[in-house]
Coordinates of C-alpha atoms in Angstrom, one line a residue:
Chain A
M717 CA 115.9 126.3 117.0
A718 CA 117.5 123.5 114.9
T719 CA 115.7 120.3 114.5
R720 CA 117.6 117.5 116.3
Y721 CA 117.6 114.0 113.8
L722 CA 118.6 111.2 114.8
I723 CA 119.6 108.3 112.6
I724 CA 120.1 104.4 114.6
G725 CA 122.1 102.4 111.9
N726 CA 125.6 102.6 110.0
G727 CA 124.3 101.1 106.9
A728 CA 123.5 102.4 103.3
A729 CA 120.0 103.3 104.5
G730 CA 121.2 105.5 107.5
L731 CA 124.0 107.1 105.4
S732 CA 121.4 108.1 102.5
C733 CA 118.9 109.3 105.0
A734 CA 121.8 111.6 106.5
E735 CA 122.7 113.3 102.8
A736 CA 119.0 113.5 101.9
I737 CA 118.5 115.8 105.5
R738 CA 121.5 117.7 104.5
R739 CA 120.3 118.8 101.3
R740 CA 116.9 120.1 102.7
D741 CA 118.0 121.4 106.3
R742 CA 121.6 123.4 106.5
S743 CA 121.1 123.8 110.1
G744 CA 119.6 120.8 111.7
A745 CA 121.6 119.1 113.9
I746 CA 122.2 114.9 112.5
A747 CA 123.4 112.5 114.7
T748 CA 124.2 109.2 113.7
L749 CA 123.9 105.9 116.8
S750 CA 126.2 102.8 115.8
E751 CA 127.0 99.4 116.9
E752 CA 129.4 99.9 115.0
A753 CA 132.6 101.6 115.8
H754 CA 133.9 102.5 112.2
G755 CA 132.9 104.5 109.3
F756 CA 130.2 103.9 106.8
Y757 CA 131.5 101.0 104.3
S758 CA 130.3 98.4 101.7
R759 CA 128.0 95.6 103.2
P760 CA 127.9 93.7 99.3
G761 CA 131.7 95.0 99.1
L762 CA 132.6 92.4 101.9
A763 CA 132.2 89.3 99.2
Y764 CA 135.0 91.1 97.9
Y765 CA 137.1 91.4 101.4
L766 CA 137.2 87.5 101.7
T767 CA 138.2 86.8 98.7
G768 CA 140.8 89.2 99.0
T769 CA 139.9 91.2 95.9
I770 CA 140.0 94.2 98.1
P771 CA 142.2 95.6 100.7
E772 CA 139.8 96.6 104.0
K773 CA 140.4 100.2 103.9
Q774 CA 138.7 100.0 100.0
L775 CA 135.3 99.4 102.4
F776 CA 135.1 102.6 103.3
C777 CA 133.2 104.5 100.4
R778 CA 132.7 107.9 102.7
S779 CA 136.2 109.3 103.7
E780 CA 136.0 110.9 107.6
R781 CA 136.7 114.7 105.8
E782 CA 133.0 114.0 104.0
V783 CA 131.4 112.7 107.1
R784 CA 132.6 116.0 108.9
A785 CA 131.4 117.9 105.8
L786 CA 127.7 116.7 105.7
G787 CA 128.1 117.7 109.6
I788 CA 127.2 114.6 111.2
H789 CA 128.2 113.5 115.0
R790 CA 128.8 109.8 114.6
M791 CA 127.9 108.3 118.0
H792 CA 129.6 104.3 118.7
G793 CA 125.9 103.0 121.3
R794 CA 123.7 100.4 121.4
A795 CA 120.4 101.8 121.3
T796 CA 117.9 99.9 124.3
E797 CA 114.4 101.6 124.0
I798 CA 112.9 104.4 122.7
S799 CA 110.1 107.0 124.4
P800 CA 107.8 108.2 121.9
S801 CA 106.1 110.2 124.3
R802 CA 109.2 111.5 125.4
H803 CA 111.3 111.3 122.5
T804 CA 114.2 109.9 123.5
V805 CA 116.4 106.8 122.9
A806 CA 118.0 104.7 126.1
I807 CA 121.6 103.8 125.3
A808 CA 123.4 100.4 126.8
S809 CA 125.8 102.6 128.4
G810 CA 123.6 104.7 130.4
G811 CA 122.1 108.0 129.1
Q812 CA 119.9 109.1 126.8
I813 CA 119.8 111.2 123.6
A814 CA 117.5 113.4 122.7
Y815 CA 115.3 113.7 119.0
D816 CA 112.8 115.3 117.6
C817 CA 112.7 113.3 114.5
L818 CA 114.3 109.6 114.3
L819 CA 115.1 106.8 111.7
L820 CA 115.2 103.7 112.7
A821 CA 117.8 101.8 110.0
P822 CA 119.4 98.6 112.3
G823 CA 119.2 96.3 109.6
A824 CA 119.0 93.0 109.9
L825 CA 121.0 89.9 112.0
A826 CA 121.6 86.3 110.7
V827 CA 119.4 83.2 111.6
R828 CA 121.2 80.9 113.2
P829 CA 119.6 77.2 112.4
K830 CA 118.6 75.3 115.6
A831 CA 121.4 72.6 116.2
P832 CA 123.3 71.5 119.1
G833 CA 126.1 73.1 119.1
I834 CA 125.5 76.0 117.3
E835 CA 127.1 78.8 119.7
L836 CA 130.2 77.5 119.6
Q837 CA 133.2 79.3 118.4
G838 CA 133.9 79.0 115.3
V839 CA 130.1 79.3 114.0
V840 CA 130.4 82.3 111.6
T841 CA 127.8 84.4 109.6
L842 CA 128.4 87.0 107.6
D843 CA 126.3 90.4 108.4
S844 CA 128.9 92.4 109.5
L845 CA 132.5 94.0 109.0
N846 CA 133.9 92.5 112.1
D847 CA 132.1 89.3 111.1
A848 CA 134.1 89.6 107.9
R849 CA 137.0 90.3 110.0
Q850 CA 136.5 87.3 112.1
I851 CA 136.4 84.7 109.7
L852 CA 139.6 85.9 107.6
R853 CA 141.2 85.5 111.4
L854 CA 139.6 82.1 111.9
A855 CA 141.1 81.0 107.8
R856 CA 144.3 81.7 108.7
H857 CA 144.6 78.8 110.8
A858 CA 142.0 76.3 109.5
R859 CA 141.9 73.2 107.1
R860 CA 138.3 72.7 106.8
A861 CA 134.8 74.6 106.7
V862 CA 131.3 74.1 106.1
V863 CA 129.2 76.3 104.6
V864 CA 125.1 76.0 105.0
G865 CA 122.4 77.8 104.0
G866 CA 121.4 79.4 101.0
G867 CA 121.2 82.8 98.5
I868 CA 123.8 85.2 97.6
T869 CA 125.5 85.2 100.8
A870 CA 126.0 81.4 101.4
L871 CA 128.6 81.3 98.0
E872 CA 130.3 84.8 99.4
L873 CA 130.5 82.3 102.5
A874 CA 131.9 79.6 100.4
E875 CA 133.9 81.7 97.9
G876 CA 135.8 83.9 100.0
L877 CA 136.8 80.9 102.3
T878 CA 138.1 78.7 99.6
A879 CA 139.9 82.1 98.3
Q880 CA 141.9 81.8 101.7
G881 CA 143.0 78.4 101.0
V882 CA 140.4 76.5 103.2
E883 CA 139.0 73.5 101.9
T884 CA 135.0 73.9 102.1
H885 CA 132.0 71.8 102.0
Y886 CA 128.7 73.5 101.3
F887 CA 126.0 71.1 102.6
L888 CA 122.7 71.8 99.9
R889 CA 119.3 70.8 102.1
R890 CA 117.9 69.4 98.6
D891 CA 119.0 68.9 95.0
R892 CA 120.3 72.3 94.2
Y893 CA 121.3 75.5 94.6
W894 CA 118.6 78.5 95.6
S895 CA 116.0 76.5 94.0
G896 CA 113.5 79.4 95.1
V897 CA 114.8 81.9 92.3
L898 CA 116.9 79.5 89.7
D899 CA 115.3 77.5 87.3
S900 CA 117.8 73.5 87.5
D901 CA 119.5 75.0 84.5
E902 CA 120.6 77.9 86.4
S903 CA 121.2 76.1 89.3
R904 CA 123.5 73.6 87.9
L905 CA 125.6 76.6 85.9
V906 CA 126.7 78.0 89.3
E907 CA 127.3 74.5 90.7
D908 CA 129.1 73.6 88.5
R909 CA 131.4 76.8 88.8
L910 CA 131.3 76.3 92.6
E911 CA 133.4 72.8 91.7
E912 CA 135.3 73.9 89.5
E913 CA 136.6 76.4 92.1
G914 CA 137.4 73.3 94.6
I915 CA 134.2 73.4 96.7
R916 CA 132.8 70.5 97.7
I917 CA 129.0 70.2 97.3
H918 CA 126.8 67.6 99.6
R919 CA 123.8 67.3 98.1
H920 CA 120.4 66.1 100.4
T921 CA 122.8 66.6 103.0
E922 CA 121.9 68.8 106.6
L923 CA 123.2 69.6 109.4
S924 CA 122.7 67.9 112.3
T925 CA 125.3 68.2 115.2
V926 CA 128.1 70.9 115.3
L927 CA 130.6 69.4 117.4
G928 CA 133.1 70.9 119.7
R929 CA 136.2 70.5 121.4
R930 CA 136.9 72.9 124.3
G931 CA 134.1 75.3 123.1
R932 CA 135.8 75.2 119.8
V933 CA 133.9 73.9 116.5
C934 CA 135.6 70.6 115.8
G935 CA 133.5 69.2 113.2
V936 CA 129.7 68.7 112.0
Q937 CA 127.5 65.6 112.0
T938 CA 125.2 65.5 109.3
D939 CA 121.6 63.8 109.2
R940 CA 122.8 60.8 107.2
G941 CA 125.4 60.4 109.8
L942 CA 128.7 61.6 107.6
R943 CA 130.8 63.4 110.1
I944 CA 133.1 66.2 108.4
D945 CA 136.2 67.7 110.6
C946 CA 135.9 71.3 110.6
Q947 CA 137.2 74.4 112.2
I948 CA 134.7 76.3 110.6
L949 CA 130.7 76.5 110.3
A950 CA 129.5 79.7 108.0
V951 CA 125.3 79.7 108.0
A952 CA 123.5 82.1 106.2
V953 CA 120.0 80.0 106.4
G954 CA 118.9 84.0 106.1
I955 CA 118.4 87.1 107.6
R956 CA 115.5 88.6 110.3
P957 CA 114.9 92.8 110.4
R958 CA 116.1 93.7 113.8
L959 CA 112.7 94.6 115.4
E960 CA 113.4 94.7 119.0
L961 CA 113.6 98.9 119.5
A962 CA 110.5 99.5 117.2
R963 CA 108.9 97.2 119.6
S964 CA 110.4 99.0 122.7
A965 CA 108.3 102.1 121.1
G966 CA 105.1 99.8 120.6
L967 CA 105.3 101.0 116.6
A968 CA 103.8 98.5 114.4
T969 CA 106.1 95.5 113.5
G970 CA 105.1 92.9 111.2
R971 CA 107.7 90.8 109.6
G972 CA 109.8 94.0 109.5
I973 CA 108.5 97.8 111.2
V974 CA 105.5 98.4 109.1
V975 CA 106.1 102.1 107.1
D976 CA 103.5 103.7 104.7
E977 CA 105.0 104.8 101.4
M978 CA 106.7 108.0 103.1
M979 CA 108.8 105.6 105.2
R980 CA 106.8 106.9 108.3
T981 CA 106.2 104.5 111.4
S982 CA 103.0 104.2 113.0
D983 CA 104.7 107.4 115.0
P984 CA 104.2 110.5 112.7
D985 CA 107.9 111.7 114.2
I986 CA 109.9 107.9 113.5
F987 CA 110.3 106.5 110.3
A988 CA 112.5 103.6 109.3
A989 CA 114.0 102.1 106.0
G990 CA 116.6 99.3 105.0
D991 CA 116.6 95.7 105.8
A992 CA 114.4 96.4 108.7
A993 CA 111.8 98.2 107.2
E994 CA 108.5 96.5 105.8
V995 CA 106.8 98.7 103.2
L996 CA 103.1 98.6 103.1
D997 CA 101.6 99.6 99.5
P998 CA 98.2 101.7 100.1
A999 CA 96.9 100.6 96.2
T1000 CA 97.8 96.5 96.6
G1001 CA 97.2 96.7 100.7
S1002 CA 100.6 94.3 100.3
S1003 CA 103.7 94.7 102.3
T1004 CA 107.2 93.9 101.0
L1005 CA 110.6 92.8 102.7
D1006 CA 113.3 93.4 100.7
S1007 CA 117.3 93.4 101.5
L1008 CA 119.0 95.2 98.8
W1009 CA 121.6 98.0 98.7
W1010 CA 119.6 100.4 96.2
V1011 CA 116.3 99.6 97.6
A1012 CA 118.2 100.6 101.4
L1013 CA 119.8 103.7 99.5
S1014 CA 116.2 104.9 97.7
Q1015 CA 114.2 104.0 101.4
G1016 CA 116.6 106.1 103.4
R1017 CA 116.8 109.2 100.6
T1018 CA 112.5 109.2 100.8
A1019 CA 113.1 109.3 104.6
G1020 CA 115.5 111.9 105.3
E1021 CA 113.6 113.9 102.5
N1022 CA 110.3 113.6 104.6
M1023 CA 112.7 114.2 107.8
A1024 CA 113.4 117.3 106.6
G1025 CA 109.4 118.1 105.7
G1026 CA 109.3 117.1 102.4
Q1027 CA 106.6 114.9 100.9
A1028 CA 108.7 112.4 99.1
R1029 CA 107.2 108.7 98.2
V1030 CA 109.7 105.5 97.9
D1031 CA 109.6 104.2 94.3
R1032 CA 110.1 100.7 94.5
G1033 CA 110.4 100.0 91.1
V1034 CA 111.5 96.6 89.8
P1035 CA 113.2 94.5 92.2
F1036 CA 116.4 93.8 91.3
N1037 CA 120.1 92.5 92.1
V1038 CA 123.4 92.4 90.2
T1039 CA 125.5 89.7 92.1
R1040 CA 128.1 87.0 91.2
L1041 CA 126.9 83.5 91.3
G1042 CA 129.8 81.1 91.2
G1043 CA 131.8 84.2 89.1
M1044 CA 129.4 84.8 86.5
T1045 CA 128.1 88.3 86.9
T1046 CA 123.9 87.8 87.6
T1047 CA 120.8 90.2 87.4
I1048 CA 117.8 89.0 88.4
L1049 CA 114.4 91.4 87.3
G1050 CA 110.9 91.2 88.9
T1051 CA 109.4 88.1 89.1
V1052 CA 111.3 84.9 88.1
G1053 CA 110.0 82.6 90.9
Q1054 CA 110.1 78.8 90.8
P1055 CA 107.1 76.9 92.0
R1056 CA 109.3 75.4 94.6
K1057 CA 110.3 76.0 98.2
D1058 CA 113.9 77.0 99.0
D1059 CA 114.5 74.4 102.0
D1060 CA 118.5 76.1 102.2
L1061 CA 116.7 79.4 103.0
V1062 CA 114.3 80.0 106.5
A1063 CA 113.9 83.5 106.1
I1064 CA 114.5 86.1 103.5
A1065 CA 118.3 86.4 102.1
R1066 CA 120.9 89.1 102.3
G1067 CA 120.5 90.6 99.1
D1068 CA 117.2 89.3 98.0
S1069 CA 113.6 90.3 97.3
N1070 CA 110.2 88.2 98.2
T1071 CA 109.0 89.9 95.0
W1072 CA 111.7 87.2 93.1
R1073 CA 110.0 84.0 94.6
E1074 CA 106.2 84.9 93.0
S1075 CA 105.9 82.6 90.3
G1076 CA 105.2 84.8 87.2
D1077 CA 102.0 83.7 84.6
G1078 CA 104.2 84.2 81.8
L1079 CA 105.8 81.6 80.3
T1080 CA 109.5 81.2 80.3
I1081 CA 112.1 81.4 77.0
E1082 CA 115.5 80.6 77.6
D1083 CA 118.6 81.5 75.6
D1084 CA 121.7 79.3 76.0
R1085 CA 125.1 80.4 75.1
A1086 CA 128.4 79.2 76.0
Q1087 CA 129.2 80.5 79.3
S1088 CA 126.0 82.5 79.1
R1089 CA 122.3 81.8 80.0
L1090 CA 119.0 84.4 79.7
R1091 CA 115.7 83.7 81.3
L1092 CA 112.6 85.7 80.4
L1093 CA 109.2 85.3 81.9
I1094 CA 106.6 86.8 79.3
G1095 CA 103.2 87.7 80.4
P1096 CA 100.5 88.6 78.0
R1097 CA 102.0 92.0 77.0
E1098 CA 105.3 92.7 78.5
I1099 CA 108.3 91.3 80.2
V1100 CA 107.8 90.5 83.8
G1101 CA 110.9 89.0 84.9
A1102 CA 114.4 87.8 83.4
V1103 CA 117.4 86.1 85.0
I1104 CA 120.7 87.4 83.1
M1105 CA 123.3 85.2 84.1
G1106 CA 127.1 85.8 82.0
D1107 CA 126.9 88.7 79.5
Q1108 CA 125.3 92.0 80.6
S1109 CA 124.7 93.5 77.2
L1110 CA 120.9 93.1 77.2
S1111 CA 120.9 93.3 81.3
R1112 CA 120.3 97.3 80.6
I1113 CA 117.2 97.2 78.2
L1114 CA 114.9 94.5 80.1
Q1115 CA 115.7 96.6 83.3
I1116 CA 114.0 99.4 81.7
L1117 CA 111.4 97.5 79.9
I1118 CA 110.6 95.5 82.4
R1119 CA 110.4 98.9 84.9
E1120 CA 108.3 100.8 82.6
A1121 CA 106.0 97.7 81.9
A1122 CA 106.8 98.2 78.1
D1123 CA 103.8 96.5 75.9
I1124 CA 106.6 94.0 73.4
T1125 CA 102.9 92.7 71.2
P1126 CA 105.2 93.6 68.3
I1127 CA 107.7 90.9 69.1
R1128 CA 106.2 88.4 71.6
E1129 CA 105.5 85.8 69.0
Q1130 CA 108.9 86.1 67.6
L1131 CA 110.5 85.9 71.1
L1132 CA 108.5 82.0 71.8
A1133 CA 108.8 80.6 68.4
H1134 CA 112.7 81.7 68.0
P1135 CA 114.3 82.1 71.8
E1136 CA 118.1 81.9 70.1
R1137 CA 117.2 85.0 68.4
C1138 CA 116.1 86.9 71.9
G1139 CA 118.7 89.1 71.8
E1140 CA 118.8 90.1 68.4
L1141 CA 114.8 91.0 68.7
L1142 CA 115.0 92.4 71.9
T1143 CA 117.7 95.5 70.3
L1144 CA 115.6 96.0 68.4
F1145 CA 112.9 96.7 69.7
W1146 CA 114.5 98.7 71.7
N1147 CA 115.8 100.7 69.2
T1148 CA 112.3 101.0 67.9
W1149 CA 110.5 101.5 71.6
N1150 CA 113.3 103.7 73.3
G1151 CA 113.5 105.9 70.0
G1152 CA 109.7 106.1 70.4
R1153 CA 109.9 107.2 74.1
H1154 CA 112.3 109.9 73.6
G1155 CA 110.9 111.2 70.5
A1156 CA 107.6 111.9 72.2
Q1157 CA 109.2 113.9 75.1
P1158 CA 108.5 117.5 75.2
Chain B
M1498 CA 158.7 97.6 66.3
L1499 CA 158.6 101.7 66.9
R1500 CA 155.9 101.3 63.9
D1501 CA 153.3 99.0 66.7
L1502 CA 154.0 101.3 69.2
F1503 CA 153.1 104.3 67.7
Q1504 CA 150.2 102.4 66.5
R1505 CA 149.1 101.3 70.3
E1506 CA 149.7 104.8 70.9
T1507 CA 147.4 105.9 68.1
K1508 CA 145.0 103.3 68.7
R1509 CA 144.9 104.5 72.8
R1510 CA 144.0 108.1 71.5
E1511 CA 141.3 107.4 69.4
A1512 CA 140.1 105.6 72.2
L1513 CA 140.3 108.2 74.6
A1514 CA 138.8 111.0 72.0
V1515 CA 135.7 108.9 71.2
A1516 CA 134.9 107.0 74.1
Q1517 CA 134.2 107.8 77.9
V1518 CA 133.7 105.2 81.2
V1519 CA 130.0 105.6 81.5
P1520 CA 128.2 104.1 85.3
E1521 CA 125.2 102.6 85.8
P1522 CA 125.1 104.2 89.7
I1523 CA 122.2 101.9 90.2
R1524 CA 123.7 98.5 89.6
C1525 CA 126.7 99.8 92.0
V1526 CA 126.7 98.6 95.4
Q1527 CA 130.5 100.9 96.3
C1528 CA 132.7 98.1 96.8
G1529 CA 135.5 100.4 95.3
I1530 CA 137.0 96.9 93.2
C1531 CA 137.1 99.8 90.5
T1532 CA 138.8 102.4 92.3
Y1533 CA 141.3 100.4 93.7
N1534 CA 142.3 98.7 89.8
C1535 CA 142.4 102.7 88.4
P1536 CA 146.1 102.4 87.6
I1537 CA 146.2 105.9 87.5
A1538 CA 144.4 106.2 90.8
I1539 CA 140.9 107.6 89.8
D1540 CA 138.4 107.5 92.2
V1541 CA 136.4 105.6 89.9
R1542 CA 133.5 105.1 92.2
R1543 CA 132.7 108.0 93.3
H1544 CA 131.5 108.2 89.4
A1545 CA 130.0 105.5 89.7
M1546 CA 128.0 106.7 92.8
T1547 CA 127.4 109.8 91.8
G1548 CA 126.3 108.5 87.7
S1549 CA 128.4 110.6 85.9
P1550 CA 130.7 109.7 83.5
V1551 CA 134.6 109.2 83.7
L1552 CA 136.2 112.5 81.6
D1553 CA 138.9 112.8 84.3
S1554 CA 141.4 114.0 81.4
H1555 CA 143.5 111.4 82.6
C1556 CA 141.8 108.5 82.2
L1557 CA 143.5 106.3 79.9
T1558 CA 140.2 104.2 78.8
C1559 CA 142.1 101.0 79.7
G1560 CA 139.1 99.3 80.6
E1561 CA 140.7 97.9 84.0
C1562 CA 137.8 99.3 85.6
I1563 CA 135.2 97.9 83.1
A1564 CA 136.5 94.2 83.1
R1565 CA 136.7 94.4 87.0
C1566 CA 133.6 95.2 88.3
P1567 CA 132.2 92.4 89.3
R1568 CA 128.2 93.9 88.7
G1569 CA 128.9 95.2 85.3
V1570 CA 128.0 98.9 86.3
L1571 CA 130.3 100.4 83.8
R1572 CA 130.6 100.3 80.2
F1573 CA 132.3 102.5 77.1
E1574 CA 129.8 104.6 75.2
A1575 CA 130.4 107.1 72.7
A1576 CA 131.8 110.3 74.2
P1577 CA 129.1 112.8 72.9
G1578 CA 130.2 114.9 70.2
L1579 CA 133.2 113.4 69.3
R1580 CA 133.3 110.7 66.8
P1581 CA 136.4 108.9 65.2
Q1582 CA 137.2 110.6 62.0
A1583 CA 136.5 108.7 58.9
R1584 CA 139.6 107.6 57.2
A1585 CA 140.4 108.0 53.3

């Protein structure tokens, strides 16, 4: 009898899992269960949908024909409970779905700050396409919006609302943006760009109360007593993995659903991947929780291969993300953390990795140029992290050098003495190192 | 003016002969901005997803997809085996 695979979730992890299963098992029955009625779309692309850079239909990166070709049976509904002993999943509309092998990829949801009035209509988060649609609908009639939070999503909201012609105010609880990952110059560079776009930044400002009229947001009050009238309050203070289903099944959970390197949970027939999965590293005993697109793809692929009988192990690589911060393409690689807490976030943010916050042992070198900035964290023998803003020409090289922990001893002293020459030094080193690497291959 | 037009076309064809758009899939989040902005509707996103260079013979190598990509996924790279001929 054909194996019955069930995938809960409509994100990157779920889709890559389905594709991986189909590559190994041509006859298995693959079903997906999602709370979203529409097909698979690019979640990071929502930022560009909000700014009007692309229309909604562009977000869908697999056609119905392609999904059909994979032989995936798509179901719309909400799972309420898992029974591992009976191998069934209960759905809210009634009924049960039987499975032989299950993937949990429910993702994570935005955390709402505890403030009076936070439940009012007009308080928005950006988790899904439906959220983006709601924001655009509200923006049509809104004059002013307030954004609170940190990380990438807060900027996506602020820039999206501004692009829609809404006067946008951005609250920072302390003196600068994303202080757990960016250094003060990087924060300032982003904040300058935001202000150029017309976003009004309020530093040392905390949301105290959401004011409402007839169930809708009509303003906010800050901790310092300032009142700003607004029709939208957008919050991005972090995300929390969705654990309710895993808990209903009695699976091991911590910050996320605990999985091993094969993406297997504490139940041998249940796997987990994506924003909800917390991967244990057997070598160190530590665990990581990432909210990164390529990590979700990689975890989904690993889970899919193993669900179909493989023995794949997830490749963590170096946590990295590429994003736009204040209109500047920015790559964050490896360990770049700042030795201070980010008060704008209460949990991990979307497009975020815990690893970035680990403070590097290394020395920092900086190379500032007009509209670009490069920060390298240099360890005793290798580069351990980098933040590349603007010009991305060194991005690919650094990604590989950091991932491979390349021994940079030949240029280390020069890099530290002449940070302004780091582009030239890294390119020369790369040519030699990469040539040697390929030369060594059979 | 005619000469300008001719030179522009020659340059375009030279670019076409020696360079191709190459993606770095790990940076791609499949947003589709590249495909949306391609003047001749090549599905560049598909290439970015699979990591395959844009070898479509219709590609103008106009660079629009490279310039518009918010994540620096795409770049021009010399097409293997094709180099511009040295001019006398």
